C-alpha positions as protocol buffer text, in pm:
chain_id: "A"
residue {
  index: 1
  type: UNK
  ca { x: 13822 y: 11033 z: 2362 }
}
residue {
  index: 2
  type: UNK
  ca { x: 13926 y: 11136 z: 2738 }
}
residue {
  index: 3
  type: UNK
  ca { x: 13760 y: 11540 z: 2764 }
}
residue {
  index: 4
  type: UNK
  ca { x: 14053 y: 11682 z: 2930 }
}
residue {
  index: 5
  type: UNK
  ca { x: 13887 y: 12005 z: 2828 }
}
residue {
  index: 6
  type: UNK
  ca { x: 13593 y: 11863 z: 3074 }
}
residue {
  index: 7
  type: UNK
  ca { x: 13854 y: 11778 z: 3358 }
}
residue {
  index: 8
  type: UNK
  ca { x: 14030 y: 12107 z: 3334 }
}
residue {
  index: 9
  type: UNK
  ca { x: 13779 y: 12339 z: 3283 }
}
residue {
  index: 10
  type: UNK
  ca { x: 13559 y: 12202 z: 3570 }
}
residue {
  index: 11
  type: UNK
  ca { x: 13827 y: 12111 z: 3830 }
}
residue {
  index: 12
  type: UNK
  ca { x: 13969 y: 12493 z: 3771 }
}
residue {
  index: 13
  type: UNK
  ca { x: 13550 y: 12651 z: 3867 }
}
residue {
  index: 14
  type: UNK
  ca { x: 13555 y: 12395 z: 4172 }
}
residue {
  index: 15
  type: UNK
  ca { x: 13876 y: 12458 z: 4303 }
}
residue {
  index: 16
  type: UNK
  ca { x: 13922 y: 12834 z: 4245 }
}
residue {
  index: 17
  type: UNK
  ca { x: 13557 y: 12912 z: 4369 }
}
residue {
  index: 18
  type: UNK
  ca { x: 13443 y: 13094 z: 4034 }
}
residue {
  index: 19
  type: UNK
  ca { x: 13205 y: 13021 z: 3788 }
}
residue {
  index: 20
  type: UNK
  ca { x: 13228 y: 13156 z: 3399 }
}
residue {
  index: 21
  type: UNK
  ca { x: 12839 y: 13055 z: 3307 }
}
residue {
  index: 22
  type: UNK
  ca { x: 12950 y: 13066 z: 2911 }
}
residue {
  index: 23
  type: UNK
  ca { x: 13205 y: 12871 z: 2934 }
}
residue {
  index: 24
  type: UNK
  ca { x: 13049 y: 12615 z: 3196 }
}
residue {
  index: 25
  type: UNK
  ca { x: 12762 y: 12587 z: 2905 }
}
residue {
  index: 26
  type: UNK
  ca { x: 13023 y: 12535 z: 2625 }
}
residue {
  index: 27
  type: UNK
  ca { x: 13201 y: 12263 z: 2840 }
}
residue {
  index: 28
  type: UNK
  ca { x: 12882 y: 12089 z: 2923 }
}
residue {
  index: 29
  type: UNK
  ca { x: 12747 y: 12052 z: 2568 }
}
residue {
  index: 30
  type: UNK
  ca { x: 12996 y: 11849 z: 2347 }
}
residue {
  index: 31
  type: UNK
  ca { x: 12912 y: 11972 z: 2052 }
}
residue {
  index: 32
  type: UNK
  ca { x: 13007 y: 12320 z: 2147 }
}
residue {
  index: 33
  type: UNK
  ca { x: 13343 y: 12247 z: 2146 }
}
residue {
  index: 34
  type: UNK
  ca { x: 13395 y: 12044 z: 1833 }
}
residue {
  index: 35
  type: UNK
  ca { x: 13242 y: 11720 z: 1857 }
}
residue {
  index: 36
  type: UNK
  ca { x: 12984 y: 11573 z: 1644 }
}
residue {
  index: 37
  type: UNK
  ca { x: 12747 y: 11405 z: 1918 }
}
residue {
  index: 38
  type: UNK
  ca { x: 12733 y: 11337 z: 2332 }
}
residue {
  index: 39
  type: UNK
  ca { x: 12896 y: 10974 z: 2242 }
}
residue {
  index: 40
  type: UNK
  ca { x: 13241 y: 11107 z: 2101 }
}
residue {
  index: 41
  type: UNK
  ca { x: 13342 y: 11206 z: 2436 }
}
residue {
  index: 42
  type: UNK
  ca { x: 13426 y: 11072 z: 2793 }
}
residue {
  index: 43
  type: UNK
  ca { x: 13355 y: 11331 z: 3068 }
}
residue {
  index: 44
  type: UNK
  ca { x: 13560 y: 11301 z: 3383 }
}
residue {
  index: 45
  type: UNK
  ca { x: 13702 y: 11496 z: 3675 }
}
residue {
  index: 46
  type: UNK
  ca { x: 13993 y: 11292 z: 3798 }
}
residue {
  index: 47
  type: UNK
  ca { x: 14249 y: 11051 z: 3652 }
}
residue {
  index: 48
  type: UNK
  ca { x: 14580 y: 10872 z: 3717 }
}
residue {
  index: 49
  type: UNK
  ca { x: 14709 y: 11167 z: 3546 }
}
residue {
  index: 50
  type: UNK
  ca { x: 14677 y: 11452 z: 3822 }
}
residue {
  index: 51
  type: UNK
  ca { x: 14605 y: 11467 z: 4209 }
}
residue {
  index: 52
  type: UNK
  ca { x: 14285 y: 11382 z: 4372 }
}
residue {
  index: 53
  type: UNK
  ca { x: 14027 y: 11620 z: 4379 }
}
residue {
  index: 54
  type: UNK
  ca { x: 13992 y: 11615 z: 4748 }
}
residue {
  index: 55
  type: UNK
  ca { x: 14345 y: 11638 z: 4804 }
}
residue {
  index: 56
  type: UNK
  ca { x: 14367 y: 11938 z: 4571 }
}
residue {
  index: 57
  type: UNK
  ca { x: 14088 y: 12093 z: 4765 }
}
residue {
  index: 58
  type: UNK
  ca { x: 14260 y: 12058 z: 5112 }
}
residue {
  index: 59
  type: UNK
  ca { x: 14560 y: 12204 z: 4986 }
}
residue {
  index: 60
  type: UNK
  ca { x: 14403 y: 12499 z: 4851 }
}
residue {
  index: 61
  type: UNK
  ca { x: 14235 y: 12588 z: 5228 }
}
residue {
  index: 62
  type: UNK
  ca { x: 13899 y: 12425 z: 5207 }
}
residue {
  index: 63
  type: UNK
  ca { x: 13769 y: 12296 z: 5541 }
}
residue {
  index: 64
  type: UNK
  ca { x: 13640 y: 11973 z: 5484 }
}
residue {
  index: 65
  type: UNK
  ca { x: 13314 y: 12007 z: 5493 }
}
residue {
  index: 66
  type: UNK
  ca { x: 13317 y: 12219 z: 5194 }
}
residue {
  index: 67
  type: UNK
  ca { x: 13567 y: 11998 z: 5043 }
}
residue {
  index: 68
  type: UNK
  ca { x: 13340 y: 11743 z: 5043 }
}
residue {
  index: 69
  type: UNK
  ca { x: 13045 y: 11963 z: 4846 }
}
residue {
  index: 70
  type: UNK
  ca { x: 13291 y: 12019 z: 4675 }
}
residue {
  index: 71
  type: UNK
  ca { x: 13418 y: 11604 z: 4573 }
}
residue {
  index: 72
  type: UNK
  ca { x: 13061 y: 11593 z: 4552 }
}
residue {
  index: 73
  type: UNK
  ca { x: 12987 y: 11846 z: 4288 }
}
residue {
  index: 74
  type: UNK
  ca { x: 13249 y: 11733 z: 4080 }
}
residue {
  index: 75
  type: UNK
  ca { x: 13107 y: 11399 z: 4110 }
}
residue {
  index: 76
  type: UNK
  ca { x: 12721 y: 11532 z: 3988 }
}
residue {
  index: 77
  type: UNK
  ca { x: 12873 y: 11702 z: 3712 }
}
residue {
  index: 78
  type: UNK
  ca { x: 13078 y: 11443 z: 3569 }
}
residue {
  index: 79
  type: UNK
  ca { x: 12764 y: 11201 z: 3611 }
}
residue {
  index: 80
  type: UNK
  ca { x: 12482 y: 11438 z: 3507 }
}
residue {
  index: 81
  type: UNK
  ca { x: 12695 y: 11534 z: 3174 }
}
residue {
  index: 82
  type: UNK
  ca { x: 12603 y: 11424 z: 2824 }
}
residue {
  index: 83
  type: UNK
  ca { x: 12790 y: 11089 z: 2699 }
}
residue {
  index: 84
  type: UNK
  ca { x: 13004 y: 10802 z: 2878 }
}
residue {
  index: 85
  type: UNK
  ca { x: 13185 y: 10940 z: 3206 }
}
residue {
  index: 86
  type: UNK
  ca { x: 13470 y: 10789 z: 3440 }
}
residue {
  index: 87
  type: UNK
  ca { x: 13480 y: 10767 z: 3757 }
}
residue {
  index: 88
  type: UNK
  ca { x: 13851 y: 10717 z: 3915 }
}
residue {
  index: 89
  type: UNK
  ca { x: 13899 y: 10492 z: 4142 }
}
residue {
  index: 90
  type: UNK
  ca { x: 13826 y: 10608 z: 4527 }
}
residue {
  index: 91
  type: UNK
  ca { x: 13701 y: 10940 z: 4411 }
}
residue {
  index: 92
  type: UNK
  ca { x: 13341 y: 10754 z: 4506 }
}
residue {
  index: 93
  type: UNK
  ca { x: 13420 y: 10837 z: 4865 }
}
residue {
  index: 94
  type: UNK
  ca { x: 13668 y: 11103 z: 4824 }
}
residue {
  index: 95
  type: UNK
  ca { x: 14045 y: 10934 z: 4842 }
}
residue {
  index: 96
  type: UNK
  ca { x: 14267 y: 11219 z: 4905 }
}
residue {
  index: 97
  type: UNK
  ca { x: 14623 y: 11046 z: 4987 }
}
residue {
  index: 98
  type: UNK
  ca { x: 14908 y: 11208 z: 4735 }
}
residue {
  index: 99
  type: UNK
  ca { x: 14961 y: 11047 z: 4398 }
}
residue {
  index: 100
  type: UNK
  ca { x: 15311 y: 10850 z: 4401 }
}
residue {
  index: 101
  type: UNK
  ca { x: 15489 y: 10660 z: 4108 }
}
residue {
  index: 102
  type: UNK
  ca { x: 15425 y: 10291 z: 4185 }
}
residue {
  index: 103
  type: UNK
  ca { x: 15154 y: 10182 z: 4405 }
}
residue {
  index: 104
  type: UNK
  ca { x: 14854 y: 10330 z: 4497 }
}
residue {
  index: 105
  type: UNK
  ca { x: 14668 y: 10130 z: 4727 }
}
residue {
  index: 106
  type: UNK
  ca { x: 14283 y: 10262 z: 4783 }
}
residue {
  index: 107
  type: UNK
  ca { x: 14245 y: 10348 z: 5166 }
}
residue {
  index: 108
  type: UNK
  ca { x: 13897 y: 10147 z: 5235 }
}
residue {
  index: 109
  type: UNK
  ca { x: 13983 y: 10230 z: 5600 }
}
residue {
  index: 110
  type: UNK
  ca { x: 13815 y: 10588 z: 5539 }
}
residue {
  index: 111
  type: UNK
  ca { x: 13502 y: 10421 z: 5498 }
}
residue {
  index: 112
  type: UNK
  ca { x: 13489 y: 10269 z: 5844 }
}
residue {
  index: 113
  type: UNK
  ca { x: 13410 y: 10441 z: 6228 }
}
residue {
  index: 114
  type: UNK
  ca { x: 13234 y: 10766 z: 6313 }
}
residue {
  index: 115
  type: UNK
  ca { x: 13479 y: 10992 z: 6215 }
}
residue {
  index: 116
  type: UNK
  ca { x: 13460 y: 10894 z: 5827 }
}
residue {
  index: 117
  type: UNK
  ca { x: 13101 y: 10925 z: 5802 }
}
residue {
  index: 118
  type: UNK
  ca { x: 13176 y: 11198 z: 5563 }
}
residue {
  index: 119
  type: UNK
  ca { x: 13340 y: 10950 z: 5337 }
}
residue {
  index: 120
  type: UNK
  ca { x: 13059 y: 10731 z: 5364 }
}
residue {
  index: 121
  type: UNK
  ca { x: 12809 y: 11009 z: 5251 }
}
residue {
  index: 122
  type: UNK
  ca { x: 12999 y: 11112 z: 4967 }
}
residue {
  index: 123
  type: UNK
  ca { x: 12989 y: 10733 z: 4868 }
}
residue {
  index: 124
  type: UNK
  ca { x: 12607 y: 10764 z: 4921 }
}
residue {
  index: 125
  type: UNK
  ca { x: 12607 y: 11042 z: 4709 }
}
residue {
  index: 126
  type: UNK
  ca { x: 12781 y: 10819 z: 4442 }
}
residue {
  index: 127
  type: UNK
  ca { x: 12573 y: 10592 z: 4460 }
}
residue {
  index: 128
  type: UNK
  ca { x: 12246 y: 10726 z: 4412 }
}
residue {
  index: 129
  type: UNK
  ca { x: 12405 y: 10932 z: 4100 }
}
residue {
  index: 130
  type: UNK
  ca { x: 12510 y: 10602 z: 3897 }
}
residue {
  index: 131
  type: UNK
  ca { x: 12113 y: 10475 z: 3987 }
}
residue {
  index: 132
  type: UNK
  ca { x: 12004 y: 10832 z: 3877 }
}
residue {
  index: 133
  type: UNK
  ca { x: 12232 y: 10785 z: 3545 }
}
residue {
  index: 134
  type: UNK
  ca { x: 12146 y: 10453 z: 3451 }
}
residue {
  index: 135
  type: UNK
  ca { x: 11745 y: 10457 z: 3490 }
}
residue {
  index: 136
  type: UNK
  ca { x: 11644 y: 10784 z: 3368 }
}
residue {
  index: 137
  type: UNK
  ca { x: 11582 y: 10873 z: 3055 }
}
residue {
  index: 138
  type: UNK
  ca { x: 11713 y: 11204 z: 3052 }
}
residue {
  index: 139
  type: UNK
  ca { x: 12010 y: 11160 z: 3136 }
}
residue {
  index: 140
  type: UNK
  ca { x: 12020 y: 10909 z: 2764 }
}
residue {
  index: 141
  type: UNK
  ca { x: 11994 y: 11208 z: 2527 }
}
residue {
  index: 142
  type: UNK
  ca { x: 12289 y: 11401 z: 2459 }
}
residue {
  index: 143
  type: UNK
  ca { x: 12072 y: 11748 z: 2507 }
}
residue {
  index: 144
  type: UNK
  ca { x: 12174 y: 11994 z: 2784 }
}
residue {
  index: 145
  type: UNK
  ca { x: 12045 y: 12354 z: 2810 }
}
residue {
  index: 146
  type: UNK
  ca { x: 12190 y: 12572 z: 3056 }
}
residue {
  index: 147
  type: UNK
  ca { x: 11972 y: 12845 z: 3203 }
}
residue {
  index: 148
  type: UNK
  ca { x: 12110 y: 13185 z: 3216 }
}
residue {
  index: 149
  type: UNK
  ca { x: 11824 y: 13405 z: 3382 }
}
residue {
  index: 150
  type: UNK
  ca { x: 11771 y: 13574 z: 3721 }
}
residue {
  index: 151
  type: UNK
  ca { x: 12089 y: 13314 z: 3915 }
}
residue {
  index: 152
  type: UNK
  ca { x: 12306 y: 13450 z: 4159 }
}
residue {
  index: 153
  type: UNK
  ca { x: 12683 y: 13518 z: 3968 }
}
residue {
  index: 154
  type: UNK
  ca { x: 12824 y: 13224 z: 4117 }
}
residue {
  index: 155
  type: UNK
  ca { x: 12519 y: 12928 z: 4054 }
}
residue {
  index: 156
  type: UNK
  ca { x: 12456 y: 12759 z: 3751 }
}
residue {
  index: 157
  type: UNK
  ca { x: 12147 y: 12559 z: 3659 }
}
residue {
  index: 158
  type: UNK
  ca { x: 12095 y: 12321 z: 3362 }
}
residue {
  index: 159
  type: UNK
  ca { x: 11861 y: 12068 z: 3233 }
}
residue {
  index: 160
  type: UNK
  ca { x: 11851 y: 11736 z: 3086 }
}
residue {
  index: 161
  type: UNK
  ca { x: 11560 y: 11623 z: 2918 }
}
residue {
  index: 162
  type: UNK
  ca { x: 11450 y: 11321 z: 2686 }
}
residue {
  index: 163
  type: UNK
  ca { x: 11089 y: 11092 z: 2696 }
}
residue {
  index: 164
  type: UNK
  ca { x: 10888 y: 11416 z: 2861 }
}
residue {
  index: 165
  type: UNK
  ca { x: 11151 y: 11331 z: 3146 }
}
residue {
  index: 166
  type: UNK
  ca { x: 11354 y: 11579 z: 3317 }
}
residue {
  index: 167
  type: UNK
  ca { x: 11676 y: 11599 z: 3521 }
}
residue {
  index: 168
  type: UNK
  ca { x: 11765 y: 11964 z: 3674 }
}
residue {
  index: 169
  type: UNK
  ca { x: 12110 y: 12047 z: 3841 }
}
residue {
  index: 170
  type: UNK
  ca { x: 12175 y: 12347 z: 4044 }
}
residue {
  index: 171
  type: UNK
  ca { x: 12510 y: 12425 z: 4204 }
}
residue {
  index: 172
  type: UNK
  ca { x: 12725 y: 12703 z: 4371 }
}
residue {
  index: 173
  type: UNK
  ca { x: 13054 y: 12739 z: 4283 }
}
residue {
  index: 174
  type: UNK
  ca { x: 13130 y: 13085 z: 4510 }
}
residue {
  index: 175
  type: UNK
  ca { x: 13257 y: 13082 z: 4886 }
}
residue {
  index: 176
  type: UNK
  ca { x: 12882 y: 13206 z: 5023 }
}
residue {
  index: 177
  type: UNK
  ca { x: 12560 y: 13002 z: 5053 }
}
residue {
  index: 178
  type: UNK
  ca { x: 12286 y: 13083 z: 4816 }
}
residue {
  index: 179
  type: UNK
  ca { x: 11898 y: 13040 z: 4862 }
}
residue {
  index: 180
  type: UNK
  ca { x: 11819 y: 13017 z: 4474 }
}
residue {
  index: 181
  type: UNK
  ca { x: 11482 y: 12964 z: 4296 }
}
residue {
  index: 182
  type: UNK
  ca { x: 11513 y: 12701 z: 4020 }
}
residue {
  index: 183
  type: UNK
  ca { x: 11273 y: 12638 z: 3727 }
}
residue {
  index: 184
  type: UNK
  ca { x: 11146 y: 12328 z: 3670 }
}
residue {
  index: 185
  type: UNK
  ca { x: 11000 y: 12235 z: 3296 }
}
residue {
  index: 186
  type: UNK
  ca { x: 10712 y: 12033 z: 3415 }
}
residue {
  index: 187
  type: UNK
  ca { x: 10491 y: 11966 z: 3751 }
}
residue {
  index: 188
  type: UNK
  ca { x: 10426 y: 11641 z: 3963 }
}
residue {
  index: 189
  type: UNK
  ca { x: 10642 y: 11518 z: 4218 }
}
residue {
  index: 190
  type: UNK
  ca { x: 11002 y: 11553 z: 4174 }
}
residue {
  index: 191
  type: UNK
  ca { x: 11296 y: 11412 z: 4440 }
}
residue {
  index: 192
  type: UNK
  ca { x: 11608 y: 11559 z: 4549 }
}
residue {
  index: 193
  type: UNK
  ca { x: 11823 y: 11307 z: 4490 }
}
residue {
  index: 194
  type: UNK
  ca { x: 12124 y: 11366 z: 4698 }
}
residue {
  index: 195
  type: UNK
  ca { x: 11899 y: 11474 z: 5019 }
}
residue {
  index: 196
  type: UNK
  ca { x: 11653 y: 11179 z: 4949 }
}
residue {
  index: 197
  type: UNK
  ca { x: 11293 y: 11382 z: 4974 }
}
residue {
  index: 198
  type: UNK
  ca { x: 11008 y: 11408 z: 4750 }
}
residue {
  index: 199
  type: UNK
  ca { x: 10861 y: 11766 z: 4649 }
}
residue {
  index: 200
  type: UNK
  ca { x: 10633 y: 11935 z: 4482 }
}
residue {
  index: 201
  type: UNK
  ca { x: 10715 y: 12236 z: 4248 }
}
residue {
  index: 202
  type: UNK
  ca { x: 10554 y: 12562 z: 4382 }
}
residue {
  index: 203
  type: UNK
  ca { x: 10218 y: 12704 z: 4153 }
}
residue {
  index: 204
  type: UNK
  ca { x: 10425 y: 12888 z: 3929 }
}
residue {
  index: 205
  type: UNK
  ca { x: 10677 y: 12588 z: 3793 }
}
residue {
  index: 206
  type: UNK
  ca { x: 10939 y: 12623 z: 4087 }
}
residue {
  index: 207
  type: UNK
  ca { x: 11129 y: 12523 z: 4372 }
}
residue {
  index: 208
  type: UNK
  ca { x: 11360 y: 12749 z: 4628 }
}
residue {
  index: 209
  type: UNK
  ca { x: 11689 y: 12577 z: 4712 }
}
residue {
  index: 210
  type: UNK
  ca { x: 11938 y: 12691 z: 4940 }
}
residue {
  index: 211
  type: UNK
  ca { x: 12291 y: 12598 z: 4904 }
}
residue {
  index: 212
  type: UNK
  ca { x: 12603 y: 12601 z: 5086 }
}
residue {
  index: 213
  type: UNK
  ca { x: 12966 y: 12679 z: 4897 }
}
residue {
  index: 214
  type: UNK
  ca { x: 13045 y: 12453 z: 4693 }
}
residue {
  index: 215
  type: UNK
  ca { x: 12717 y: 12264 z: 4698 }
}
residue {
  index: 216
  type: UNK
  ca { x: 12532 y: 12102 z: 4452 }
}
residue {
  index: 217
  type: UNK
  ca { x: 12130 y: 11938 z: 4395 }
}
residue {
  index: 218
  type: UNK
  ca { x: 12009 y: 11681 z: 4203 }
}
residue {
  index: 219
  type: UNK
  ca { x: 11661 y: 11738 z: 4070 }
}
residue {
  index: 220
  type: UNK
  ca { x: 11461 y: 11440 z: 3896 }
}
């Protein structure tokens, strides 16, 4: 079935700038909040049912660069969860016109010239996430485990993990950048997928992130 639990509970840490890390945990993991297994639900973040995330974000005061970590964040959440996810149409590169009765035409204008680039990134973004979801084995199991030591109040970190195969996903909900060190449950060469680079975890399992409000990274 749709997760409006999913939709709700996420859109309302993006948007207000908080983060409850019990309740992030209990809305990640499926079977926290009643269902049998990963498959029996579809997680999402937007819908023909409410407005656009971006939208929702520029009305609340965001500027748009943190709007956009923001699109973005509720884009790596919805396709880092456990089970099948949506993705609503234009949200890919952050559609933000007003949701009307009728017809909604997509505005593929935003993803042309220099002064859309930001659209373009966020579709980037989008991109590399669906490759991420659909070749990694990690991201097939329905386990999640969210860590809960030694974070700043407003980040959260989890893992998925399946075939000796990790995924790790760090973001900051608050309104202040946050330079975070995040553990990683095995060595070798790992990529930040959203930035595109290659790393190596540090001699004691980790790596130091920094990131910006609303930001998110995409460990593999």
């Amino acid at each position: 079935c749709w997760h409006d639990y999913f939709r709700w509970g996420m859109r309302g840490m993006i948007e207000e700038a908080r983060l409850d890390r019990e309740e992030f945990a209990r809305i990640m993991d499926p079977r926290a909040v009643g269902f049998t297994n990963a498959l029996q639900r579809i997680a999402y973040t937007e819908s023909h049912d409410e407005e656009r995330v971006r939208r929702e974000l520029k009305l609340k005061g965001f500027s748009q660069d943190e709007s956009f970590r923001r699109a973005e964040l509720a884009l790596a959440l919805t396709l880092t969860a456990p089970g099948p996810a949506m993705i609503y149409a234009g949200q890919e590169f952050g559609e933000d016109t007003p949701k009307t009765v009728g017809s909604n035409p997509l505005s593929w204008s935003r993803l042309e010239g220099w002064f859309n680039r930001r659209h373009r990134q966020l579709q980037d973004s989008t991109r590399a996430l669906v490759q991420l979801r659909t070749s990694h084995p990690a991201l097939r199991s329905g386990e999640v485990k969210v860590q809960q030591d030694d974070l700043p109040a407003s980040v959260v970190v989890y893992e998925r993990r399946g075939d000796e195969a990790a995924v790790v996903v760090a973001a900051n909900f608050g309104r202040t950048g946050q330079k975070v060190s995040v553990r990683l449950p095995h060595g070798g060469t790992w990529r930040n997928v959203l930035e595109k680079e290659n790393f190596e975890p540090n001699r004691n399992g980790n790596t130091s992130i920094y990131l910006e409000p609303g930001a998110v990274a995409v460990l593999a």
